[in-house]
Short mmCIF file of C-alpha atoms in Angstrom, two decimals:
data_model
loop_
_atom_site.label_atom_id
_atom_site.label_comp_id
_atom_site.label_asym_id
_atom_site.label_seq_id
_atom_site.Cartn_x
_atom_site.Cartn_y
_atom_site.Cartn_z
CA ASP A 1 90.30 103.43 97.33
CA THR A 2 89.88 101.82 100.75
CA ALA A 3 89.37 98.09 100.40
CA VAL A 4 87.57 97.50 103.71
CA SER A 5 86.09 100.53 105.41
CA GLN A 6 84.34 100.92 108.74
CA THR A 7 82.33 103.73 110.25
CA PRO A 8 82.61 105.25 112.68
CA LYS A 9 86.28 105.11 113.55
CA TYR A 10 85.65 106.15 117.15
CA LEU A 11 82.50 105.68 119.19
CA VAL A 12 82.06 106.95 122.74
CA THR A 13 78.71 106.25 124.31
CA GLN A 14 76.89 105.68 127.57
CA MET A 15 76.02 102.33 129.07
CA GLY A 16 72.61 101.13 127.99
CA ASN A 17 72.65 102.83 124.61
CA ASP A 18 72.21 101.07 121.27
CA LYS A 19 74.78 101.64 118.54
CA SER A 20 75.70 100.36 115.10
CA ILE A 21 78.99 99.96 113.28
CA LYS A 22 79.02 99.73 109.50
CA CYS A 23 81.43 97.84 107.30
CA GLU A 24 81.82 97.87 103.53
CA GLN A 25 84.28 96.08 101.26
CA ASN A 26 84.90 96.87 97.60
CA LEU A 27 87.04 93.81 96.89
CA GLY A 28 84.24 91.66 95.54
CA HIS A 29 84.78 89.16 98.35
CA ASP A 30 82.18 86.59 99.34
CA THR A 31 82.99 86.37 103.04
CA MET A 32 82.95 89.00 105.76
CA TYR A 33 83.80 88.83 109.46
CA TRP A 34 83.52 90.74 112.71
CA TYR A 35 86.26 90.50 115.33
CA LYS A 36 86.61 91.97 118.80
CA GLN A 37 90.07 92.97 120.03
CA ASP A 38 90.27 93.59 123.77
CA SER A 39 92.69 95.74 125.74
CA LYS A 40 95.22 92.90 125.82
CA LYS A 41 95.13 92.81 122.01
CA PHE A 42 93.53 89.35 121.93
CA LEU A 43 91.52 88.94 118.74
CA LYS A 44 88.29 86.93 118.83
CA ILE A 45 85.99 86.05 115.95
CA MET A 46 82.40 87.08 116.56
CA PHE A 47 80.58 86.43 113.31
CA SER A 48 81.24 85.35 109.78
CA TYR A 49 78.97 85.71 106.76
CA ASN A 50 79.44 83.98 103.44
CA ASN A 51 77.33 85.26 100.55
CA LYS A 52 75.05 87.01 103.05
CA GLU A 53 74.54 83.80 105.00
CA LEU A 54 75.61 83.51 108.64
CA ILE A 55 78.35 80.90 108.90
CA ILE A 56 80.00 81.49 112.26
CA ASN A 57 78.24 82.78 115.34
CA GLU A 58 80.57 82.48 118.27
CA THR A 59 79.52 82.71 121.89
CA VAL A 60 78.53 86.33 121.72
CA PRO A 61 75.73 87.91 123.78
CA ASN A 62 72.55 88.20 121.76
CA ARG A 63 72.79 91.97 122.27
CA PHE A 64 75.10 91.79 119.27
CA SER A 65 73.31 91.34 115.98
CA PRO A 66 75.02 91.32 112.59
CA LYS A 67 73.18 92.25 109.43
CA SER A 68 74.34 91.71 105.89
CA PRO A 69 72.14 93.57 103.40
CA ASP A 70 74.37 92.46 100.53
CA LYS A 71 77.72 90.76 99.96
CA ALA A 72 79.63 94.04 100.24
CA HIS A 73 78.23 95.09 103.61
CA LEU A 74 78.21 93.61 107.09
CA ASN A 75 76.93 95.82 109.86
CA LEU A 76 77.04 95.19 113.58
CA HIS A 77 74.30 96.42 115.88
CA ILE A 78 74.79 96.38 119.63
CA ASN A 79 71.91 96.79 122.06
CA SER A 80 72.11 97.85 125.69
CA LEU A 81 75.83 98.54 125.65
CA GLU A 82 77.86 97.44 128.68
CA LEU A 83 81.22 98.56 130.02
CA GLY A 84 82.76 95.25 128.93
CA ASP A 85 81.87 95.96 125.33
CA SER A 86 84.63 98.56 125.19
CA ALA A 87 87.12 97.27 122.64
CA VAL A 88 88.28 97.70 119.08
CA TYR A 89 85.98 96.01 116.59
CA PHE A 90 87.47 94.94 113.28
CA CYS A 91 85.63 94.03 110.16
CA ALA A 92 87.41 91.84 107.62
CA SER A 93 86.68 90.19 104.31
CA SER A 94 88.13 87.34 102.30
CA ARG A 95 87.58 86.09 98.79
CA GLN A 96 86.14 82.89 100.14
CA LEU A 97 85.72 81.35 103.56
CA LYS A 98 89.04 80.72 105.32
CA GLU A 99 91.19 82.52 102.77
CA THR A 100 93.48 85.47 103.50
CA GLN A 101 91.54 88.19 105.29
CA TYR A 102 91.69 91.91 104.63
CA PHE A 103 90.96 93.97 107.70
CA GLY A 104 89.25 97.29 108.07
CA PRO A 105 90.80 100.12 110.12
CA GLY A 106 88.83 99.21 113.25
CA THR A 107 86.20 100.98 115.34
CA ARG A 108 87.31 102.01 118.80
CA LEU A 109 84.29 101.70 121.08
CA LEU A 110 84.36 103.18 124.55
CA VAL A 111 81.37 102.62 126.80
CA LEU A 112 81.15 104.98 129.79
CA GLU B 1 89.88 72.19 123.30
CA LEU B 2 91.23 74.02 120.28
CA LYS B 3 94.35 75.98 121.12
CA VAL B 4 96.65 78.22 119.16
CA GLU B 5 99.60 79.23 121.27
CA GLN B 6 102.21 81.77 120.35
CA ASN B 7 105.55 81.96 122.06
CA PRO B 8 106.77 84.35 123.29
CA LEU B 9 103.92 86.80 123.85
CA PHE B 10 106.34 89.67 124.38
CA LEU B 11 109.78 90.12 122.92
CA SER B 12 112.19 92.99 123.22
CA MET B 13 115.33 92.68 121.16
CA GLN B 14 118.20 94.69 119.79
CA GLU B 15 118.52 95.70 116.19
CA GLY B 16 120.68 93.36 114.17
CA LYS B 17 119.76 90.23 116.15
CA ASN B 18 117.93 87.16 114.90
CA TYR B 19 114.93 85.67 116.61
CA THR B 20 112.08 83.21 116.08
CA ILE B 21 108.41 83.39 117.06
CA TYR B 22 106.62 80.06 117.47
CA CYS B 23 103.01 79.17 116.80
CA ASN B 24 101.75 75.81 118.09
CA TYR B 25 98.28 74.52 117.47
CA SER B 26 96.35 71.60 118.85
CA THR B 27 94.25 70.36 115.94
CA THR B 28 94.62 69.23 112.37
CA SER B 29 95.28 72.03 109.95
CA ASP B 30 97.01 72.41 106.63
CA ARG B 31 96.80 76.16 106.24
CA LEU B 32 98.26 78.84 108.45
CA TYR B 33 98.44 82.62 108.22
CA TRP B 34 100.71 85.25 109.69
CA TYR B 35 99.48 88.81 110.17
CA ARG B 36 101.15 91.96 111.38
CA GLN B 37 99.53 94.73 113.42
CA ASP B 38 101.28 98.06 114.01
CA PRO B 39 100.31 99.92 117.20
CA GLY B 40 96.90 101.52 116.84
CA LYS B 41 96.49 100.13 113.35
CA SER B 42 94.73 97.31 111.60
CA LEU B 43 96.03 93.86 110.71
CA GLU B 44 97.70 93.13 107.42
CA SER B 45 98.49 89.78 105.91
CA LEU B 46 102.13 88.71 105.77
CA PHE B 47 102.12 85.08 104.69
CA VAL B 48 99.84 82.18 103.99
CA LEU B 49 101.38 78.73 104.31
CA LEU B 50 99.41 76.11 102.43
CA SER B 51 101.12 72.80 102.98
CA ASN B 52 103.53 70.85 105.12
CA GLY B 53 107.06 72.11 104.64
CA ALA B 54 105.94 75.41 103.11
CA VAL B 55 108.40 78.25 103.50
CA LYS B 56 107.77 81.85 102.57
CA GLN B 57 110.15 84.79 102.80
CA GLU B 58 109.68 88.52 102.54
CA GLY B 59 112.60 90.75 103.38
CA ARG B 60 113.86 89.94 106.87
CA LEU B 61 110.89 87.70 107.70
CA MET B 62 110.65 84.02 106.92
CA ALA B 63 107.75 81.76 107.85
CA SER B 64 107.58 77.98 107.78
CA LEU B 65 104.99 75.32 108.50
CA ASP B 66 105.34 71.80 109.86
CA THR B 67 101.86 70.28 109.90
CA LYS B 68 103.03 67.04 111.49
CA ALA B 69 104.49 68.89 114.47
CA ARG B 70 101.58 71.36 114.34
CA LEU B 71 104.09 74.18 114.43
CA SER B 72 104.80 77.30 112.45
CA THR B 73 107.73 79.62 112.94
CA LEU B 74 108.30 83.23 111.99
CA HIS B 75 111.99 83.98 111.84
CA ILE B 76 113.37 87.49 111.94
CA THR B 77 116.82 88.05 110.51
CA ALA B 78 118.95 91.07 111.50
CA ALA B 79 115.99 92.86 113.06
CA VAL B 80 115.39 96.53 112.34
CA HIS B 81 113.26 98.98 114.31
CA ASP B 82 110.59 99.08 111.58
CA LEU B 83 109.68 95.49 112.34
CA SER B 84 108.33 96.46 115.77
CA ALA B 85 104.70 95.32 115.75
CA THR B 86 102.41 92.59 117.02
CA TYR B 87 102.51 89.40 114.98
CA PHE B 88 99.56 87.02 114.92
CA CYS B 89 99.39 83.51 113.59
CA ALA B 90 95.99 82.20 112.53
CA VAL B 91 95.17 78.55 112.00
CA ASP B 92 92.64 77.13 109.54
CA ILE B 93 90.74 74.42 111.43
CA LYS B 94 90.46 71.59 108.94
CA MET B 95 87.15 70.12 110.12
CA ASP B 96 85.48 73.46 110.78
CA ASP B 97 84.63 76.76 109.17
CA LYS B 98 86.83 78.67 111.59
CA ILE B 99 90.18 80.33 111.61
CA ILE B 100 91.57 80.69 115.12
CA PHE B 101 94.00 83.47 115.95
CA GLY B 102 96.85 83.18 118.42
CA LYS B 103 97.18 85.79 121.16
CA GLY B 104 99.84 87.66 119.24
CA THR B 105 103.52 88.30 119.89
CA ARG B 106 104.35 91.89 120.73
CA LEU B 107 107.76 92.55 119.25
CA HIS B 108 109.74 95.61 120.26
CA ILE B 109 113.03 96.20 118.51
CA LEU B 110 115.34 98.64 120.21
CA PRO B 111 117.27 100.98 117.92
#
């Protein structure tokens, strides 16, 4: 009964490819987030959706596009992958905006 | 510029010792979170501190919040090896929709 799940867990791909990461939460939460954690373990917010509406869109290249088909899902599509996109991407959800967040297991992306 | 600074960023300590991790922030906030991340794993919530003077304790960890000083502390009592992890504070920005994470404190407890 995973609360926040992400697929895939690992993603190895070539530069220039397009890839998607999927996230689902079964907690009934209204808010979902995408974070990027770099090799130094620094965690940066990328996007936040509340009730399927984009709330936070940090300074992220427009190659990154989130999509929320419903409250339980927030997917991340990345176009034209670059070496610097290699990182761990975490999805998270919270009951409401700015409440305690529950994190998914992470997707380890390696761009070659 | 909004800043959330954790201190220290790296800490290696012996089992049985006490230590404190500090989280300073540069803007008005009245809610602060602490998360733990084990190596190669996800983040899990430890504490949420909701008001000035709030103190929460769980086992050997105790967190406190001083909103006037814009400071939170995470105190470790009689450390054990199982507490080795990276600890993040996250600050609720009062006038914004954001929560800003600190850079994390990597704690290594030597058996």
